[in-house]
Short mmCIF file of C-alpha atoms and ligand atoms in Angstrom, two decimals:
data_model
loop_
_atom_site.label_atom_id
_atom_site.label_comp_id
_atom_site.label_asym_id
_atom_site.label_seq_id
_atom_site.Cartn_x
_atom_site.Cartn_y
_atom_site.Cartn_z
CA MET A 157 -130.35 23.58 -88.94
CA SER A 158 -127.77 26.24 -89.27
CA LYS A 159 -128.62 29.76 -90.31
CA ILE A 160 -126.66 31.34 -93.13
CA GLY A 161 -124.88 34.67 -93.07
CA VAL A 162 -122.78 36.66 -95.52
CA HIS A 163 -119.76 38.90 -95.06
CA SER A 164 -120.51 42.45 -96.19
CA PHE A 165 -117.33 42.59 -98.30
CA VAL A 166 -119.17 40.41 -100.82
CA TRP A 167 -121.21 43.55 -101.40
CA SER A 168 -118.93 46.45 -100.67
CA ALA A 169 -115.97 47.52 -98.58
CA GLY A 170 -117.45 50.99 -98.24
CA SER A 171 -119.25 52.30 -95.19
CA SER A 172 -121.27 55.15 -96.68
CA ARG A 173 -124.98 55.04 -96.00
CA ASP A 174 -125.59 53.98 -99.63
CA ASP A 175 -123.01 51.19 -99.42
CA LEU A 176 -124.48 49.88 -96.17
CA GLU A 177 -128.06 50.16 -97.39
CA ARG A 178 -127.23 48.21 -100.56
CA ALA A 179 -125.37 45.54 -98.57
CA LEU A 180 -128.31 45.13 -96.19
CA ASN A 181 -130.87 44.93 -98.99
CA ARG A 182 -128.88 42.43 -101.05
CA THR A 183 -128.34 40.27 -97.96
CA HIS A 184 -132.04 40.31 -97.20
CA GLU A 185 -133.21 39.82 -100.81
CA LEU A 186 -131.02 36.77 -101.30
CA GLY A 187 -132.38 35.09 -98.19
CA TYR A 188 -129.40 35.44 -95.87
CA LYS A 189 -130.28 35.80 -92.19
CA LEU A 190 -127.15 37.56 -90.96
CA ILE A 191 -124.81 40.21 -92.24
CA GLU A 192 -121.27 40.40 -90.93
CA PHE A 193 -119.54 43.75 -90.99
CA SER A 194 -115.89 44.42 -90.48
CA TYR A 195 -115.49 46.91 -87.63
CA LEU A 196 -117.24 50.18 -88.45
CA ASP A 197 -116.07 53.42 -86.88
CA PRO A 198 -119.00 55.00 -84.96
CA ARG A 199 -117.50 58.41 -85.78
CA GLN A 200 -118.13 57.69 -89.47
CA VAL A 201 -121.22 55.49 -89.39
CA ASP A 202 -124.59 56.34 -87.85
CA VAL A 203 -124.81 53.30 -85.59
CA ALA A 204 -128.39 53.95 -84.41
CA TRP A 205 -129.57 54.25 -88.02
CA LEU A 206 -127.76 51.06 -89.02
CA ALA A 207 -129.12 49.15 -86.01
CA GLY A 208 -132.62 50.30 -87.00
CA ARG A 209 -132.23 49.13 -90.59
CA ILE A 210 -130.88 45.74 -89.47
CA ARG A 211 -133.91 45.36 -87.17
CA GLU A 212 -136.39 46.48 -89.84
CA LEU A 213 -135.09 43.86 -92.27
CA GLY A 214 -135.22 41.16 -89.60
CA LEU A 215 -131.50 40.43 -89.97
CA ASP A 216 -128.96 39.40 -87.37
CA VAL A 217 -125.55 41.03 -87.32
CA ALA A 218 -122.02 40.06 -86.37
CA ILE A 219 -118.87 42.16 -86.25
CA SER A 220 -115.42 40.91 -87.16
CA MET A 221 -112.01 42.51 -87.00
CA GLY A 222 -108.31 41.82 -86.83
CA LEU A 223 -106.16 43.67 -84.31
CA PRO A 224 -103.68 46.10 -85.90
CA PRO A 225 -99.95 45.93 -84.99
CA GLU A 226 -100.36 49.06 -82.87
CA GLY A 227 -103.08 47.28 -80.84
CA ASP A 228 -101.51 43.82 -80.59
CA ILE A 229 -102.51 42.47 -77.15
CA SER A 230 -99.62 39.98 -77.27
CA SER A 231 -97.07 42.80 -77.48
CA ASP A 232 -94.33 43.30 -74.86
CA ASP A 233 -95.14 47.02 -74.93
CA ALA A 234 -97.80 47.70 -72.28
CA ALA A 235 -99.08 50.77 -74.14
CA VAL A 236 -99.73 48.67 -77.26
CA VAL A 237 -101.59 46.07 -75.18
CA ALA A 238 -103.70 48.81 -73.55
CA ARG A 239 -104.51 50.20 -77.00
CA GLY A 240 -105.56 46.73 -78.13
CA GLU A 241 -107.87 46.29 -75.15
CA GLU A 242 -109.43 49.64 -75.96
CA ILE A 243 -109.98 48.59 -79.59
CA LEU A 244 -111.61 45.35 -78.46
CA ASP A 245 -113.83 47.14 -75.91
CA LYS A 246 -115.01 49.48 -78.66
CA ALA A 247 -115.75 46.56 -80.97
CA VAL A 248 -117.77 44.85 -78.22
CA ALA A 249 -119.74 48.08 -77.73
CA LEU A 250 -120.37 48.43 -81.47
CA THR A 251 -121.59 44.83 -81.68
CA ARG A 252 -123.98 45.41 -78.78
CA ASP A 253 -125.18 48.76 -80.19
CA LEU A 254 -125.99 47.14 -83.55
CA GLY A 255 -128.03 44.47 -81.76
CA GLY A 256 -125.48 41.70 -82.29
CA THR A 257 -124.13 39.07 -79.92
CA LYS A 258 -120.95 37.94 -81.64
CA LEU A 259 -117.63 39.69 -82.07
CA ALA A 260 -115.37 37.57 -84.26
CA GLY A 261 -112.01 37.65 -86.02
CA ILE A 262 -108.38 37.88 -85.00
CA LEU A 263 -108.75 39.19 -81.47
CA SER A 264 -105.77 37.62 -79.69
CA SER A 265 -102.89 39.01 -81.77
CA ALA A 266 -102.14 41.36 -84.61
CA HIS A 267 -103.49 40.36 -88.02
CA GLY A 268 -100.67 39.85 -90.46
CA LYS A 269 -97.56 37.88 -91.30
CA GLN A 270 -95.12 37.82 -88.40
CA GLU A 271 -91.37 37.54 -88.72
CA ARG A 272 -90.78 35.58 -85.50
CA ALA A 273 -92.29 32.76 -83.51
CA LEU A 274 -94.65 33.51 -80.67
CA THR A 275 -93.14 33.47 -77.18
CA ARG A 276 -94.70 32.10 -74.02
CA GLN A 277 -94.70 35.61 -72.63
CA ALA A 278 -96.66 36.92 -75.63
CA TRP A 279 -99.22 34.14 -75.15
CA ASP A 280 -99.62 34.95 -71.44
CA THR A 281 -99.87 38.68 -72.10
CA SER A 282 -102.59 38.08 -74.68
CA VAL A 283 -104.54 35.69 -72.45
CA SER A 284 -104.43 38.17 -69.59
CA ALA A 285 -105.58 41.11 -71.75
CA LEU A 286 -108.33 39.17 -73.48
CA SER A 287 -109.61 37.88 -70.11
CA LYS A 288 -110.09 41.47 -69.00
CA VAL A 289 -111.94 42.35 -72.22
CA ALA A 290 -114.12 39.23 -71.79
CA ASP A 291 -114.88 40.25 -68.20
CA ARG A 292 -116.03 43.69 -69.28
CA ALA A 293 -118.02 42.20 -72.19
CA ARG A 294 -120.01 39.94 -69.89
CA THR A 295 -122.77 42.46 -69.18
CA THR A 296 -123.22 43.27 -72.90
CA GLY A 297 -124.19 39.73 -73.91
CA VAL A 298 -121.54 39.86 -76.64
CA THR A 299 -119.29 36.82 -76.95
CA LEU A 300 -115.69 36.94 -78.17
CA ASN A 301 -115.06 34.46 -80.98
CA LEU A 302 -111.37 33.93 -81.72
CA GLU A 303 -110.76 33.28 -85.38
CA ILE A 304 -108.29 30.49 -86.04
CA VAL A 305 -106.30 31.65 -89.05
CA ASN A 306 -103.44 30.32 -91.13
CA ARG A 307 -99.76 30.85 -90.35
CA PHE A 308 -99.40 33.77 -92.75
CA GLU A 309 -102.00 35.86 -90.90
CA SER A 310 -101.05 35.25 -87.26
CA ASN A 311 -98.32 33.48 -85.31
CA MET A 312 -100.65 32.67 -82.39
CA LEU A 313 -103.80 30.62 -83.03
CA ASN A 314 -103.44 28.51 -86.18
CA THR A 315 -105.40 25.40 -85.11
CA ALA A 316 -108.62 24.80 -83.23
CA ALA A 317 -106.69 22.89 -80.55
CA GLN A 318 -104.49 25.92 -79.92
CA GLY A 319 -107.63 28.03 -79.64
CA MET A 320 -109.13 25.63 -77.11
CA ALA A 321 -105.96 25.82 -74.99
CA TYR A 322 -106.08 29.61 -75.16
CA ILE A 323 -109.73 29.71 -74.11
CA ALA A 324 -108.99 27.34 -71.22
CA ASP A 325 -106.20 29.69 -70.09
CA THR A 326 -108.58 32.68 -70.06
CA GLY A 327 -110.99 30.77 -67.81
CA ALA A 328 -113.75 32.84 -69.42
CA SER A 329 -117.16 31.40 -70.34
CA ASN A 330 -117.91 34.00 -73.03
CA VAL A 331 -114.91 33.26 -75.25
CA PHE A 332 -115.36 30.82 -78.14
CA LEU A 333 -113.73 29.70 -81.35
CA HIS A 334 -114.40 31.24 -84.73
CA LEU A 335 -113.55 28.51 -87.24
CA ASP A 336 -113.02 29.24 -90.93
CA THR A 337 -112.85 26.49 -93.55
CA PHE A 338 -110.34 28.44 -95.68
CA HIS A 339 -107.83 28.59 -92.82
CA MET A 340 -108.60 25.11 -91.48
CA ASN A 341 -107.94 23.66 -94.94
CA ILE A 342 -104.36 24.95 -94.63
CA GLU A 343 -103.58 24.10 -91.01
CA GLU A 344 -105.72 21.26 -89.64
CA ALA A 345 -104.77 17.59 -90.01
CA ASP A 346 -108.43 16.89 -90.78
CA VAL A 347 -111.03 19.63 -90.90
CA GLY A 348 -113.98 17.39 -90.01
CA LEU A 349 -112.17 15.83 -87.05
CA ALA A 350 -111.08 19.27 -85.82
CA ILE A 351 -114.69 20.50 -85.91
CA ARG A 352 -115.82 17.45 -83.93
CA HIS A 353 -112.98 17.84 -81.42
CA ALA A 354 -113.74 21.53 -80.84
CA ALA A 355 -117.55 21.15 -80.88
CA ASP A 356 -118.23 22.51 -77.38
CA LYS A 357 -116.25 25.67 -77.94
CA ILE A 358 -117.29 26.70 -81.45
CA GLY A 359 -119.07 30.05 -81.45
CA TYR A 360 -118.97 31.13 -85.08
CA VAL A 361 -118.16 29.61 -88.46
CA HIS A 362 -116.90 31.06 -91.74
CA ILE A 363 -117.43 29.09 -94.93
CA GLY A 364 -114.82 29.95 -97.56
CA GLU A 365 -113.22 28.12 -100.48
CA SER A 366 -109.47 27.41 -100.79
CA HIS A 367 -109.00 30.36 -103.17
CA ARG A 368 -111.76 32.38 -101.42
CA GLY A 369 -113.93 32.38 -104.55
CA TYR A 370 -116.99 30.34 -105.59
CA LEU A 371 -117.76 27.50 -103.16
CA GLY A 372 -117.13 24.09 -104.70
CA THR A 373 -114.65 25.36 -107.30
CA GLY A 374 -111.57 24.93 -105.10
CA SER A 375 -109.97 22.08 -103.17
CA ILE A 376 -111.96 22.09 -99.91
CA ASP A 377 -113.84 18.90 -99.00
CA PHE A 378 -117.16 20.55 -98.18
CA PRO A 379 -119.20 17.34 -97.77
CA ALA A 380 -116.85 16.34 -94.91
CA ILE A 381 -117.30 19.78 -93.33
CA PHE A 382 -121.09 19.74 -93.61
CA ASP A 383 -121.09 16.19 -92.19
CA ALA A 384 -119.10 17.41 -89.19
CA LEU A 385 -121.37 20.41 -88.59
CA VAL A 386 -124.44 18.16 -88.69
CA ALA A 387 -122.71 15.58 -86.46
CA ILE A 388 -122.04 18.15 -83.71
CA GLY A 389 -125.60 19.48 -83.99
CA TRP A 390 -124.44 22.93 -85.10
CA ASN A 391 -127.56 25.10 -85.40
CA ASP A 392 -125.98 28.53 -85.18
CA TYR A 393 -124.55 30.73 -87.92
CA VAL A 394 -122.37 29.74 -90.84
CA THR A 395 -121.27 32.83 -92.72
CA PHE A 396 -120.12 32.88 -96.31
CA GLU A 397 -116.86 34.76 -96.71
CA SER A 398 -115.40 35.47 -100.14
CA PHE A 399 -113.02 38.07 -101.45
CA SER A 400 -112.20 39.26 -104.94
CA SER A 401 -110.01 42.08 -106.17
CA ALA A 402 -113.28 43.38 -107.62
CA ILE A 403 -113.98 44.78 -104.12
CA VAL A 404 -111.03 46.27 -102.31
CA ASP A 405 -110.64 47.15 -98.66
CA LYS A 406 -107.22 48.75 -98.51
CA ASP A 407 -106.37 47.08 -95.21
CA LEU A 408 -107.99 43.63 -95.37
CA SER A 409 -107.37 42.99 -99.08
CA LEU A 410 -103.62 43.41 -98.58
CA LYS A 411 -103.41 41.41 -95.35
CA THR A 412 -105.37 38.55 -96.88
CA ALA A 413 -103.49 38.75 -100.22
CA ILE A 414 -106.47 39.22 -102.51
CA TRP A 415 -104.72 39.65 -105.84
CA ARG A 416 -107.13 38.02 -108.28
CA ASP A 417 -110.68 38.84 -109.32
CA LEU A 418 -112.25 35.42 -108.73
CA TRP A 419 -115.65 36.95 -109.34
CA LYS A 420 -117.20 40.18 -110.54
CA ASP A 421 -120.92 39.51 -110.20
CA ASN A 422 -121.44 39.44 -106.45
CA VAL A 423 -125.18 38.74 -106.69
CA ALA A 424 -124.56 35.56 -108.70
CA LEU A 425 -121.80 34.60 -106.26
CA ALA A 426 -123.92 35.11 -103.15
CA ARG A 427 -126.95 33.36 -104.64
CA HIS A 428 -124.78 30.37 -105.52
CA ALA A 429 -123.15 30.31 -102.08
CA ARG A 430 -126.44 30.28 -100.20
CA GLU A 431 -127.76 27.44 -102.36
CA PHE A 432 -124.47 25.54 -102.03
CA ILE A 433 -124.46 25.78 -98.22
CA THR A 434 -128.17 25.02 -97.89
CA LEU A 435 -127.96 21.97 -100.12
CA GLY A 436 -124.70 20.83 -98.50
CA LEU A 437 -126.18 20.93 -95.01
CA GLN A 438 -129.44 19.31 -96.14
CA THR A 439 -127.53 16.51 -97.84
CA ALA A 440 -125.36 15.95 -94.76
CA GLN A 441 -128.52 15.72 -92.64
CA LEU A 442 -130.05 13.20 -95.05
CA LYS A 443 -126.87 11.10 -94.83
CA ALA A 444 -126.87 11.28 -91.03
CA ASP A 445 -130.51 10.17 -90.97
CA LEU A 446 -129.96 7.43 -93.52
CA VAL A 447 -127.18 5.67 -91.64
CA LYS A 448 -129.47 5.37 -88.61
CA GLN A 449 -132.20 3.57 -90.57
CA ALA A 450 -132.07 -0.22 -90.38
CA HIS A 451 -134.40 -0.80 -93.36
CA LEU A 452 -135.66 -4.15 -91.99
CA PRO A 453 -138.13 -6.29 -93.96
CA SER A 454 -141.76 -5.50 -93.15
MN1 MN B 728 -112.71 34.25 -91.95
#
C-alpha cells in the first residue's frame, strides 16, 4: 500500500520557523506520512532543527525544485550548466541533511515556458551534467527523481517515455521518474498505460487534479490512475500537490500560473485529499482482488 504525502505549499509558502512548524504539525495531525518542501535555503532555515522536528514527528521528507534559467543544465553556456550542477548538488545535500532520500522536480532543464524547441545538443548537455550530479549523489543515498511536466513548464521531458529515454542515456541507477497526474493528464496518451509502461523507473508520484484544486472535482480519471498504481505494485509515496492563489510563492505561483483561489481552507482540503487517495487506492485494490476470484459453486 502506498504511503501518502503532502506538499508544504498546501500549508504555507513561507520558511520561517513558525511557518515550518505549522506545516509539520498539520501534516502530522491529518495523518500524512511525508511532507514535501520546495528547496529551502540553509542560510535562511535551521536545517538541523528542521531535521530534528521531522524525526520527532515520525515523518518522512522529500525535497522538490525546478531549475532556474540561470542554472539550466541544458544551456549552451558552460557557466550556466556549472551553476545548475551546483544548485542540484546543494539540493541533494539538503535532502540528505533533512533525513530524506528523494530529490524531485524539474531537474533536467529550467522550469518555465520556453520559446524554442529543445535541441539534441541541449539534451546531451543536460544528460551529461545530470550524470555527474547523480554520481556525486550516490554516497548520500538520495535519488534524483525527474518530474515529467507539461509543455508550458519545460521543453525537455513532457512524457514518461521521454523521461525513460533520458534516464537510459544517463546510465545512472539512482535516477528515476517523478510522475504527476496533473501534467500526465495534459501530455500522455493514456495516464494508466503510461504508469504501467514506466513502472520500473518510477521513483516518486504527485497526485494533483486538472485545475490543481480539490481531488475529484476536475477532469482527471483517478480510478484509472489508482488501478495502474495498484497494478504495478506501487508501495512508495504518493504526494498530494495542490495550489491556490490563497497561498502564494512568488516564484512557483507565477511559473505554474496559479491565478484562482480554488480553496481557502487548507485543512479541509488536505483532509479531503488524504481520504480521497486512501479510498481510491483501497477501492483499486479491492477491484484487483475481485477480478482474480473465480467464485465457483461450493
Ligand atoms: Mn508536481
